[in-house]
Short mmCIF file of C-alpha atoms in Angstrom, two decimals:
data_model
loop_
_atom_site.label_atom_id
_atom_site.label_comp_id
_atom_site.label_asym_id
_atom_site.label_seq_id
_atom_site.Cartn_x
_atom_site.Cartn_y
_atom_site.Cartn_z
CA MET A 1 116.04 96.96 236.59
CA GLU A 2 116.13 93.52 237.98
CA HIS A 3 119.33 91.43 237.75
CA PRO A 4 118.96 89.48 234.41
CA PHE A 5 118.63 85.69 234.37
CA ILE A 6 120.42 85.14 231.16
CA THR A 7 123.47 87.25 230.22
CA ALA A 8 125.41 87.16 226.97
CA ARG A 9 128.45 89.09 226.70
CA ASP A 10 130.56 89.55 223.47
CA VAL A 11 129.21 86.31 222.08
CA ASP A 12 130.60 85.36 218.56
CA VAL A 13 129.47 82.13 216.96
CA PHE A 14 131.30 80.55 213.95
CA TYR A 15 130.37 77.87 211.52
CA GLY A 16 133.81 76.82 210.41
CA ASP A 17 135.32 80.12 208.88
CA LYS A 18 131.92 81.78 208.59
CA GLN A 19 130.96 83.99 211.54
CA ALA A 20 127.42 83.72 212.35
CA LEU A 21 127.17 86.09 215.40
CA PHE A 22 129.22 89.19 216.20
CA GLY A 23 129.74 90.40 219.68
CA ILE A 24 126.25 89.75 221.15
CA ASP A 25 125.56 91.48 224.37
CA LEU A 26 122.09 90.71 225.67
CA ASP A 27 120.53 90.54 229.01
CA ILE A 28 117.33 88.27 229.35
CA GLN A 29 115.11 88.98 232.39
CA ALA A 30 113.66 86.14 234.45
CA LYS A 31 109.91 85.20 233.91
CA GLU A 32 109.51 87.33 230.92
CA VAL A 33 109.03 86.28 227.20
CA THR A 34 111.87 87.68 225.02
CA ALA A 35 111.22 87.41 221.32
CA LEU A 36 114.17 87.25 218.90
CA ILE A 37 113.24 88.64 215.45
CA GLY A 38 115.10 89.16 212.18
CA PRO A 39 115.44 88.07 208.65
CA SER A 40 116.45 84.61 207.85
CA GLY A 41 120.27 83.99 208.35
CA CYS A 42 120.33 86.95 210.88
CA GLY A 43 121.65 84.66 213.73
CA LYS A 44 118.53 84.60 216.01
CA SER A 45 118.24 80.79 215.87
CA THR A 46 122.02 80.45 216.28
CA PHE A 47 121.80 82.71 219.42
CA LEU A 48 118.75 80.62 220.69
CA ARG A 49 120.61 77.38 220.30
CA ALA A 50 123.72 78.80 222.04
CA ILE A 51 121.63 79.15 225.26
CA ASN A 52 121.45 75.44 225.83
CA ARG A 53 124.65 74.49 223.89
CA MET A 54 122.70 72.87 221.14
CA ASN A 55 125.40 74.35 218.77
CA ASP A 56 127.82 71.86 220.46
CA LEU A 57 126.06 69.13 218.31
CA ILE A 58 127.40 70.81 215.18
CA PRO A 59 131.05 69.79 214.83
CA ILE A 60 132.14 72.92 212.87
CA CYS A 61 130.39 75.34 215.27
CA ARG A 62 132.28 77.14 217.83
CA MET A 63 131.50 80.01 220.25
CA THR A 64 133.50 82.56 222.01
CA GLY A 65 132.40 85.16 224.66
CA GLN A 66 130.49 84.34 227.73
CA LEU A 67 126.93 83.15 228.36
CA GLU A 68 125.51 82.86 231.86
CA ILE A 69 122.38 81.50 233.27
CA GLY A 70 121.48 82.35 236.70
CA GLY A 71 124.94 83.40 237.17
CA GLN A 72 126.44 80.18 236.08
CA ASP A 73 128.85 80.23 233.05
CA ILE A 74 127.36 77.54 230.80
CA HIS A 75 130.64 76.73 229.41
CA ALA A 76 132.35 76.15 232.77
CA PRO A 77 134.15 72.68 232.96
CA ALA A 78 131.81 71.46 235.64
CA VAL A 79 128.68 72.13 233.68
CA ASP A 80 127.08 68.77 232.61
CA VAL A 81 125.34 69.57 229.11
CA VAL A 82 122.59 67.05 229.70
CA ALA A 83 121.64 68.62 233.01
CA LEU A 84 121.92 72.08 231.45
CA ARG A 85 119.44 70.96 228.62
CA ALA A 86 117.03 69.78 231.25
CA GLN A 87 117.23 73.19 232.89
CA VAL A 88 117.00 74.95 229.52
CA GLY A 89 114.28 73.16 227.64
CA MET A 90 113.63 73.58 223.93
CA VAL A 91 110.51 73.44 221.67
CA PHE A 92 111.11 73.25 218.01
CA GLN A 93 109.48 74.53 214.80
CA LYS A 94 107.96 71.24 213.87
CA PRO A 95 106.24 69.30 216.62
CA ASN A 96 108.58 66.31 217.25
CA PRO A 97 106.91 63.78 219.67
CA PHE A 98 108.75 60.49 220.31
CA PRO A 99 107.19 57.54 218.53
CA LYS A 100 105.68 56.70 221.94
CA SER A 101 102.40 57.04 223.86
CA ILE A 102 101.26 60.39 225.02
CA PHE A 103 102.13 59.32 228.57
CA GLU A 104 105.55 58.06 227.73
CA ASN A 105 106.42 61.23 225.83
CA VAL A 106 106.03 63.20 228.91
CA ALA A 107 107.49 60.47 231.24
CA TYR A 108 110.51 60.24 229.17
CA GLY A 109 112.59 62.96 230.63
CA LEU A 110 111.35 62.40 234.14
CA ARG A 111 112.67 58.76 233.70
CA ILE A 112 116.06 59.50 232.28
CA HIS A 113 116.74 62.33 234.84
CA LYS A 114 115.41 60.00 237.60
CA MET A 115 113.16 62.77 238.85
CA THR A 116 110.39 60.65 240.30
CA SER A 117 110.69 57.79 242.86
CA ASN A 118 107.51 55.69 242.03
CA LYS A 119 104.82 55.20 239.56
CA THR A 120 102.32 57.29 241.35
CA GLU A 121 104.69 60.26 241.52
CA LEU A 122 105.53 59.68 237.81
CA ALA A 123 101.78 59.71 236.86
CA ASP A 124 101.09 62.75 238.97
CA ARG A 125 103.99 64.68 237.32
CA VAL A 126 102.78 63.66 233.89
CA GLU A 127 99.27 64.79 234.69
CA TRP A 128 100.66 68.13 236.10
CA SER A 129 102.64 68.74 232.96
CA LEU A 130 99.96 67.93 230.64
CA LYS A 131 97.69 70.12 232.61
CA SER A 132 100.23 72.99 232.55
CA ALA A 133 100.46 72.57 228.76
CA GLY A 134 96.71 72.92 228.52
CA LEU A 135 96.40 69.33 227.06
CA TRP A 136 95.12 67.22 229.85
CA ASP A 137 91.45 67.65 229.19
CA GLU A 138 91.95 66.62 225.49
CA VAL A 139 94.08 63.43 226.20
CA ALA A 140 93.13 62.20 229.71
CA ASP A 141 91.21 59.33 228.47
CA ARG A 142 93.79 58.20 225.92
CA LEU A 143 97.29 58.51 227.55
CA ASP A 144 98.36 55.24 225.92
CA GLU A 145 97.67 56.33 222.50
CA PRO A 146 100.53 57.44 220.14
CA GLY A 147 101.75 61.02 220.64
CA ASN A 148 102.14 61.48 216.92
CA GLY A 149 98.42 60.72 216.41
CA LEU A 150 97.37 64.00 217.95
CA SER A 151 96.70 67.13 215.84
CA GLY A 152 99.68 69.38 214.99
CA GLY A 153 98.71 71.95 217.78
CA GLN A 154 98.15 69.10 220.35
CA GLN A 155 101.57 67.57 219.35
CA GLN A 156 103.25 70.88 220.01
CA ARG A 157 101.52 71.22 223.39
CA LEU A 158 102.68 67.63 224.06
CA CYS A 159 106.25 68.74 223.34
CA ILE A 160 105.83 71.71 225.80
CA ALA A 161 104.40 69.24 228.29
CA ARG A 162 107.49 67.08 227.86
CA THR A 163 109.79 70.14 228.34
CA ILE A 164 108.20 71.49 231.29
CA ALA A 165 107.82 67.95 232.93
CA VAL A 166 111.51 68.14 234.04
CA GLN A 167 110.99 71.72 235.48
CA PRO A 168 113.30 73.78 233.52
CA LYS A 169 114.20 77.36 234.50
CA VAL A 170 114.23 78.40 230.77
CA ILE A 171 112.14 77.30 227.70
CA LEU A 172 113.58 78.15 224.34
CA MET A 173 111.12 78.03 221.44
CA ASP A 174 112.19 78.08 217.77
CA GLU A 175 109.31 79.20 215.84
CA PRO A 176 106.88 76.91 217.70
CA CYS A 177 103.81 77.92 215.73
CA SER A 178 105.07 78.15 212.24
CA ALA A 179 103.51 74.73 211.39
CA LEU A 180 100.20 75.51 213.02
CA ASP A 181 96.90 76.94 212.04
CA PRO A 182 95.73 80.37 213.52
CA ILE A 183 93.63 78.50 216.09
CA ALA A 184 96.18 76.25 217.22
CA THR A 185 98.60 79.14 217.19
CA ALA A 186 96.47 81.20 219.38
CA VAL A 187 96.06 78.26 221.88
CA ILE A 188 99.94 77.98 222.18
CA GLU A 189 100.27 81.81 222.57
CA GLU A 190 97.88 81.77 225.41
CA LEU A 191 99.85 78.97 226.93
CA ILE A 192 103.14 80.85 226.61
CA ASP A 193 101.51 83.87 228.25
CA GLY A 194 100.51 81.58 231.15
CA LEU A 195 103.85 79.75 231.41
CA ARG A 196 105.92 83.02 231.83
CA LYS A 197 104.68 83.19 235.46
CA ASP A 198 107.12 80.24 236.16
CA TYR A 199 109.61 80.22 233.28
CA THR A 200 112.02 82.36 231.55
CA ILE A 201 110.95 82.10 227.73
CA VAL A 202 113.01 82.89 224.68
CA ILE A 203 111.28 82.61 221.42
CA VAL A 204 112.32 82.90 217.92
CA THR A 205 109.55 83.83 215.56
CA HIS A 206 109.18 85.23 212.00
CA SER A 207 105.71 86.59 212.85
CA MET A 208 106.14 90.06 214.16
CA GLN A 209 102.56 90.14 215.08
CA GLN A 210 103.23 87.08 217.27
CA ALA A 211 106.39 88.68 218.91
CA ALA A 212 104.19 91.78 219.49
CA ARG A 213 101.37 89.80 220.98
CA ILE A 214 103.28 87.54 223.34
CA SER A 215 106.57 89.14 224.35
CA GLN A 216 107.72 91.58 226.89
CA LYS A 217 111.11 92.20 225.36
CA THR A 218 112.11 92.06 221.66
CA ALA A 219 115.58 91.78 220.26
CA PHE A 220 116.14 92.50 216.62
CA PHE A 221 119.10 90.63 214.82
CA HIS A 222 120.43 91.49 211.49
CA LEU A 223 123.46 89.93 209.56
CA GLY A 224 124.62 88.37 212.89
CA LYS A 225 124.28 91.58 215.08
CA LEU A 226 122.09 92.63 217.68
CA ILE A 227 120.63 95.88 216.31
CA GLU A 228 118.15 96.74 219.07
CA VAL A 229 116.63 95.30 222.13
CA GLY A 230 113.86 96.91 224.25
CA ASP A 231 110.38 96.74 225.52
CA THR A 232 108.23 95.13 222.85
CA GLU A 233 105.78 98.02 222.90
CA THR A 234 108.57 100.44 222.18
CA VAL A 235 110.21 98.20 219.53
CA PHE A 236 106.86 97.86 217.62
CA THR A 237 105.69 101.37 217.94
CA ASN A 238 108.78 103.61 217.94
CA PRO A 239 111.96 101.71 217.49
CA THR A 240 115.24 103.54 218.05
CA GLN A 241 117.05 102.16 215.06
CA GLU A 242 116.09 102.69 211.43
CA GLN A 243 117.20 99.16 210.55
CA THR A 244 114.47 97.94 212.93
CA GLN A 245 111.80 100.28 211.53
CA ASN A 246 112.61 99.18 208.09
CA TYR A 247 112.26 95.45 209.07
CA ILE A 248 109.11 95.67 211.02
CA THR A 249 107.32 97.78 208.55
CA GLY A 250 108.40 95.61 205.57
CA ARG A 251 110.67 98.14 203.94
CA ILE A 252 113.59 97.60 201.57
CA GLY A 253 116.41 98.38 204.05
CA MET B 1 111.33 107.45 205.42
CA SER B 2 112.92 107.12 202.00
CA ASN B 3 112.82 103.33 201.83
CA GLU B 4 109.90 101.89 199.86
CA HIS B 5 107.76 99.06 201.22
CA ILE B 6 108.24 95.66 199.64
CA VAL B 7 104.45 95.44 199.38
CA ALA B 8 103.59 98.52 197.37
CA GLY B 9 99.92 98.05 198.07
CA PHE B 10 100.22 99.71 201.51
CA ASP B 11 101.66 102.87 200.10
CA GLN B 12 98.96 103.00 197.42
CA ASP B 13 96.19 102.43 199.81
CA LEU B 14 97.57 105.00 202.33
CA ALA B 15 98.07 107.52 199.50
CA LYS B 16 94.42 107.19 198.54
CA ILE B 17 93.24 107.73 202.04
CA LYS B 18 95.74 110.68 202.49
CA ALA B 19 94.29 112.32 199.30
CA GLN B 20 90.68 111.93 200.72
CA VAL B 21 91.69 113.63 203.95
CA LEU B 22 93.34 116.57 202.05
CA SER B 23 90.25 116.87 199.93
CA MET B 24 88.01 116.74 203.13
CA GLY B 25 90.25 119.57 204.55
CA GLU B 26 89.91 121.72 201.49
CA ALA B 27 85.99 121.26 201.66
CA VAL B 28 86.05 122.21 205.38
CA ASN B 29 88.14 125.19 204.82
CA GLN B 30 85.66 126.48 202.14
CA GLN B 31 82.82 125.86 204.70
CA ILE B 32 84.49 128.25 207.12
CA GLN B 33 85.01 130.82 204.34
CA LYS B 34 81.37 130.66 203.34
CA ALA B 35 80.08 130.71 206.90
CA THR B 36 82.06 133.87 207.42
CA GLU B 37 80.56 135.37 204.21
CA ALA B 38 77.14 134.52 205.52
CA LEU B 39 77.95 136.60 208.67
CA ALA B 40 78.96 139.62 206.74
CA ASN B 41 76.11 139.26 204.06
CA PHE B 42 73.31 137.03 205.04
CA ASP B 43 72.26 134.60 202.32
CA ALA B 44 69.52 132.09 203.39
CA GLU B 45 70.24 129.80 200.32
CA ALA B 46 73.96 129.79 201.01
CA VAL B 47 73.29 128.79 204.50
CA ASP B 48 71.10 125.96 203.44
CA LEU B 49 73.75 124.82 200.93
CA LEU B 50 76.38 124.95 203.72
CA ILE B 51 74.24 122.69 205.94
CA THR B 52 73.77 120.14 203.23
CA THR B 53 77.47 120.24 202.32
CA ASP B 54 78.20 119.50 206.09
CA ARG B 55 76.36 116.09 205.66
CA ARG B 56 78.51 115.37 202.73
CA ILE B 57 81.68 116.17 204.92
CA ASN B 58 80.39 113.83 207.50
CA GLY B 59 80.11 111.17 204.83
CA MET B 60 83.70 111.79 203.99
CA HIS B 61 84.78 111.29 207.50
CA LYS B 62 82.85 108.02 207.65
CA ASP B 63 84.45 106.81 204.44
CA ILE B 64 88.04 107.74 205.60
CA HIS B 65 87.42 105.90 208.98
CA SER B 66 86.30 102.81 207.14
CA ARG B 67 89.16 102.78 204.52
CA ALA B 68 91.74 103.36 207.43
CA GLU B 69 90.04 100.55 209.38
CA SER B 70 90.26 98.20 206.40
CA LEU B 71 94.01 99.25 205.77
CA ILE B 72 94.83 98.40 209.40
CA ALA B 73 92.92 95.05 209.22
CA ARG B 74 94.37 93.95 206.03
CA ARG B 75 98.09 95.26 206.31
CA GLN B 76 98.64 95.14 210.05
CA PRO B 77 100.98 98.04 210.02
CA MET B 78 103.59 98.63 212.77
CA ALA B 79 105.50 101.59 214.00
CA LEU B 80 105.55 104.59 211.54
CA ASP B 81 103.12 102.70 209.27
CA LEU B 82 100.64 102.29 212.13
CA ARG B 83 100.88 105.95 213.03
CA GLN B 84 100.46 106.88 209.32
CA ALA B 85 97.40 104.54 209.09
CA LEU B 86 95.77 106.00 212.31
CA ALA B 87 96.49 109.58 211.52
CA PRO B 88 93.62 109.84 208.81
CA VAL B 89 91.15 108.64 211.49
CA ASN B 90 92.19 111.27 213.94
CA ILE B 91 92.77 114.16 211.47
CA ALA B 92 89.31 113.55 209.77
CA GLY B 93 87.79 113.55 213.11
CA GLU B 94 89.19 117.02 213.86
CA LEU B 95 88.21 118.19 210.29
CA GLU B 96 84.67 116.85 210.92
CA ARG B 97 84.44 118.95 214.18
CA ILE B 98 85.76 122.09 212.29
CA GLY B 99 82.95 121.42 209.80
CA ASP B 100 80.40 121.40 212.65
CA HIS B 101 81.76 124.66 213.86
CA ALA B 102 81.33 126.16 210.35
CA LYS B 103 77.72 124.83 210.29
CA SER B 104 76.94 126.45 213.60
CA THR B 105 78.46 129.68 212.58
CA ALA B 106 76.34 129.64 209.45
CA LYS B 107 73.21 128.85 211.58
CA ARG B 108 73.94 131.61 213.90
CA SER B 109 74.12 134.09 210.93
CA ARG B 110 70.40 133.64 210.73
CA LYS B 111 70.13 135.25 214.14
CA LEU B 112 72.48 138.11 213.02
CA VAL B 113 71.08 139.09 209.75
CA ASP B 114 72.60 142.54 210.21
CA GLY B 115 76.05 141.06 210.93
CA PRO B 116 77.75 140.80 214.35
CA SER B 117 77.09 143.74 216.50
CA GLY B 118 79.39 146.71 215.76
CA VAL B 119 82.16 147.06 213.06
CA ALA B 120 84.99 146.37 215.47
CA ALA B 121 83.39 142.95 216.55
CA MET B 122 83.04 142.01 212.91
CA ASP B 123 86.65 142.91 212.21
CA ILE B 124 87.88 140.72 214.95
CA ILE B 125 85.64 137.77 213.88
CA ALA B 126 86.86 138.18 210.29
CA GLU B 127 90.41 138.29 211.34
CA MET B 128 89.86 135.05 213.38
CA SER B 129 88.28 133.42 210.50
CA THR B 130 91.06 134.47 208.00
CA LEU B 131 93.71 133.33 210.49
CA THR B 132 92.18 129.94 211.11
CA GLN B 133 91.62 129.25 207.48
CA SER B 134 95.22 130.08 206.79
CA MET B 135 96.26 127.79 209.59
CA LEU B 136 94.13 124.99 208.35
CA ARG B 137 95.71 125.40 204.84
CA GLN B 138 99.15 125.20 206.49
CA VAL B 139 98.29 122.17 208.55
CA LEU B 140 97.05 120.25 205.54
CA SER B 141 100.28 121.04 203.79
CA ALA B 142 102.20 120.04 206.88
CA TYR B 143 100.26 116.71 206.93
CA ASP B 144 100.84 116.13 203.20
CA ASN B 145 104.65 116.73 203.48
CA VAL B 146 105.07 115.43 207.18
CA ASP B 147 106.55 118.77 207.96
CA ILE B 148 107.09 119.08 211.81
CA ASP B 149 108.68 122.58 211.63
CA LEU B 150 105.49 123.87 210.08
CA ALA B 151 103.30 121.79 212.66
CA ALA B 152 105.21 123.77 215.36
CA GLU B 153 104.63 127.16 213.59
CA ILE B 154 100.88 126.34 213.46
CA ARG B 155 100.75 125.67 217.23
CA ASP B 156 102.30 128.96 217.84
CA ARG B 157 100.14 130.97 215.50
CA ASP B 158 97.03 129.67 217.47
CA GLN B 159 98.10 132.06 220.32
CA LYS B 160 97.06 134.97 218.09
CA VAL B 161 93.61 133.32 217.79
CA ASP B 162 93.21 133.01 221.39
CA LYS B 163 94.16 136.56 222.04
CA LEU B 164 91.65 137.78 219.35
CA ASN B 165 89.05 135.72 221.27
CA LYS B 166 89.90 137.30 224.52
CA ALA B 167 89.91 140.82 222.96
CA LEU B 168 86.42 140.31 221.42
CA PHE B 169 85.09 139.09 224.88
CA LYS B 170 86.25 142.22 226.46
CA LEU B 171 84.87 144.36 223.77
CA ALA B 172 81.51 142.57 224.03
CA LEU B 173 81.38 142.94 227.70
CA ASP B 174 82.16 146.61 227.53
CA ALA B 175 79.48 146.94 224.83
CA ILE B 176 76.83 145.02 226.77
CA ALA B 177 77.55 147.40 229.79
CA THR B 178 76.98 150.63 227.51
CA ALA B 179 74.05 149.12 225.51
CA PRO B 180 72.22 146.43 227.36
CA ASP B 181 69.55 146.32 224.72
CA LYS B 182 71.97 144.76 222.25
CA ALA B 183 73.16 142.17 224.94
CA GLU B 184 71.70 139.26 222.91
CA ALA B 185 73.57 140.19 219.74
CA PHE B 186 76.82 140.64 221.51
CA ILE B 187 76.47 137.30 223.28
CA HIS B 188 76.01 135.72 219.94
CA THR B 189 79.22 137.40 218.89
CA ILE B 190 81.05 136.06 221.88
CA LEU B 191 79.81 132.67 220.95
CA LEU B 192 80.93 133.12 217.36
CA ALA B 193 84.40 134.04 218.54
CA ARG B 194 84.39 131.08 220.80
CA THR B 195 83.72 129.00 217.75
CA PHE B 196 86.68 130.18 215.82
CA GLU B 197 88.89 129.68 218.82
CA ARG B 198 87.74 126.10 219.01
CA VAL B 199 88.50 125.86 215.16
CA GLY B 200 91.97 127.03 215.96
CA ASP B 201 92.28 124.28 218.63
CA HIS B 202 91.26 121.59 216.22
CA VAL B 203 93.83 122.87 213.73
CA VAL B 204 96.49 122.64 216.48
CA ASN B 205 95.42 119.02 217.20
CA ILE B 206 95.94 118.13 213.51
CA ALA B 207 99.21 119.85 213.93
CA ARG B 208 99.91 117.50 216.92
CA HIS B 209 98.99 114.41 214.87
CA VAL B 210 101.48 115.38 212.14
CA HIS B 211 104.17 115.64 214.76
CA GLN B 212 103.20 112.31 216.18
CA ILE B 213 103.41 110.57 212.81
CA ALA B 214 106.88 111.71 212.27
CA THR B 215 108.35 111.27 215.77
CA GLY B 216 106.02 108.99 217.68
CA GLU B 217 105.97 111.56 220.35
CA ASP B 218 103.66 114.46 221.52
CA LEU B 219 104.06 117.92 220.18
CA LYS B 220 104.96 120.12 223.31
CA ALA B 221 102.74 123.08 224.03
CA SER B 222 103.90 126.56 223.09
CA GLU B 223 106.52 128.09 225.36
#
């Protein structure tokens, strides 16, 4: 077993008095896709948002326990949250391009993080990102058109291009295909499979077929607890926990 | 698994397919019985009817296959459900092969109108037939009730079938040595025993599928 890239130890998350996560211990391997599944309210999105400290934006939300990425405690005083979020990018359920051109959507992060030194380098980086997100061929001749004029699937790939432009180590995805049709979904799934060569990907999905198709590891959450984590093939063919079996087979548990 | 599915349609569709498999199994068992009767008392009409029935059994196999395919495509089952949805395809496949063995036994009876050579040989064949029919009935019950203990018992009972096959082989070899003019009839007898030995193996394969449904794992070979 390789050393995990992300480790969660005894992670509790509270929204005010309400506890949303209970003692989560989870290891996430580098350059694999880990799917988080479970019914609504099970805490999977809360856990996902804990990985890049997005929960910090919710005033009543607090976390205890330890979360490390690449051996670094993400709550250590020296950690710059903005830099952390560049290292741990996020793609949301609904494509959310900025009200800017296609080019500027991808260039935005590069500019604010001052990651390129001249216009040529910036343009090269934007092109590389759009190519990596499988969007370049569809937008190369209209980079100055608004990003939100693209189709839903293209917008989501634009958001992925924007995320990978700043060369994160981890990409978090919160139901990235739930607003897309099956063909656009297939394109994104194929893209995710290609991206895992270079990135550690954690994806929350309500589609168990999607989790089964694209992930190497699957973690099942229920009522704020991690019930089971394992190789995706095992979880979807012969899970060890009855609660997991009940959930994935659509039984009343 | 005591919990019910939220979508009841899966259970209903699966129950229909399972009922078809059980009905196919019953039809196949009757074929073995009739084929064995034809060996003891040759009846040309009964053999023709048995061959026609085998075509109907092949049709049942195709129907089960297509229903299971439709169930998997529409419901996209996972884990235990997937194993339950795949099992009818595998089990019906084994039953179809058993049906073929019954047919070949019936056809061979045409060449042995006086019955298999020698009373002792016929006794062994009859015992193999009775044993495999009993095992087949048991395995259908094990499938119906997802009974893995019964599945393991059936696997062990097959050793008796194998022993009878070996006993008949030895008996036939000795008989050929003493009466070479009856060699052809005894070779047919050896092939008949081999057929029932194969039926036993298919029944054990079904027992393995039952174990696999319940546990997701292979049924180990007998100790």
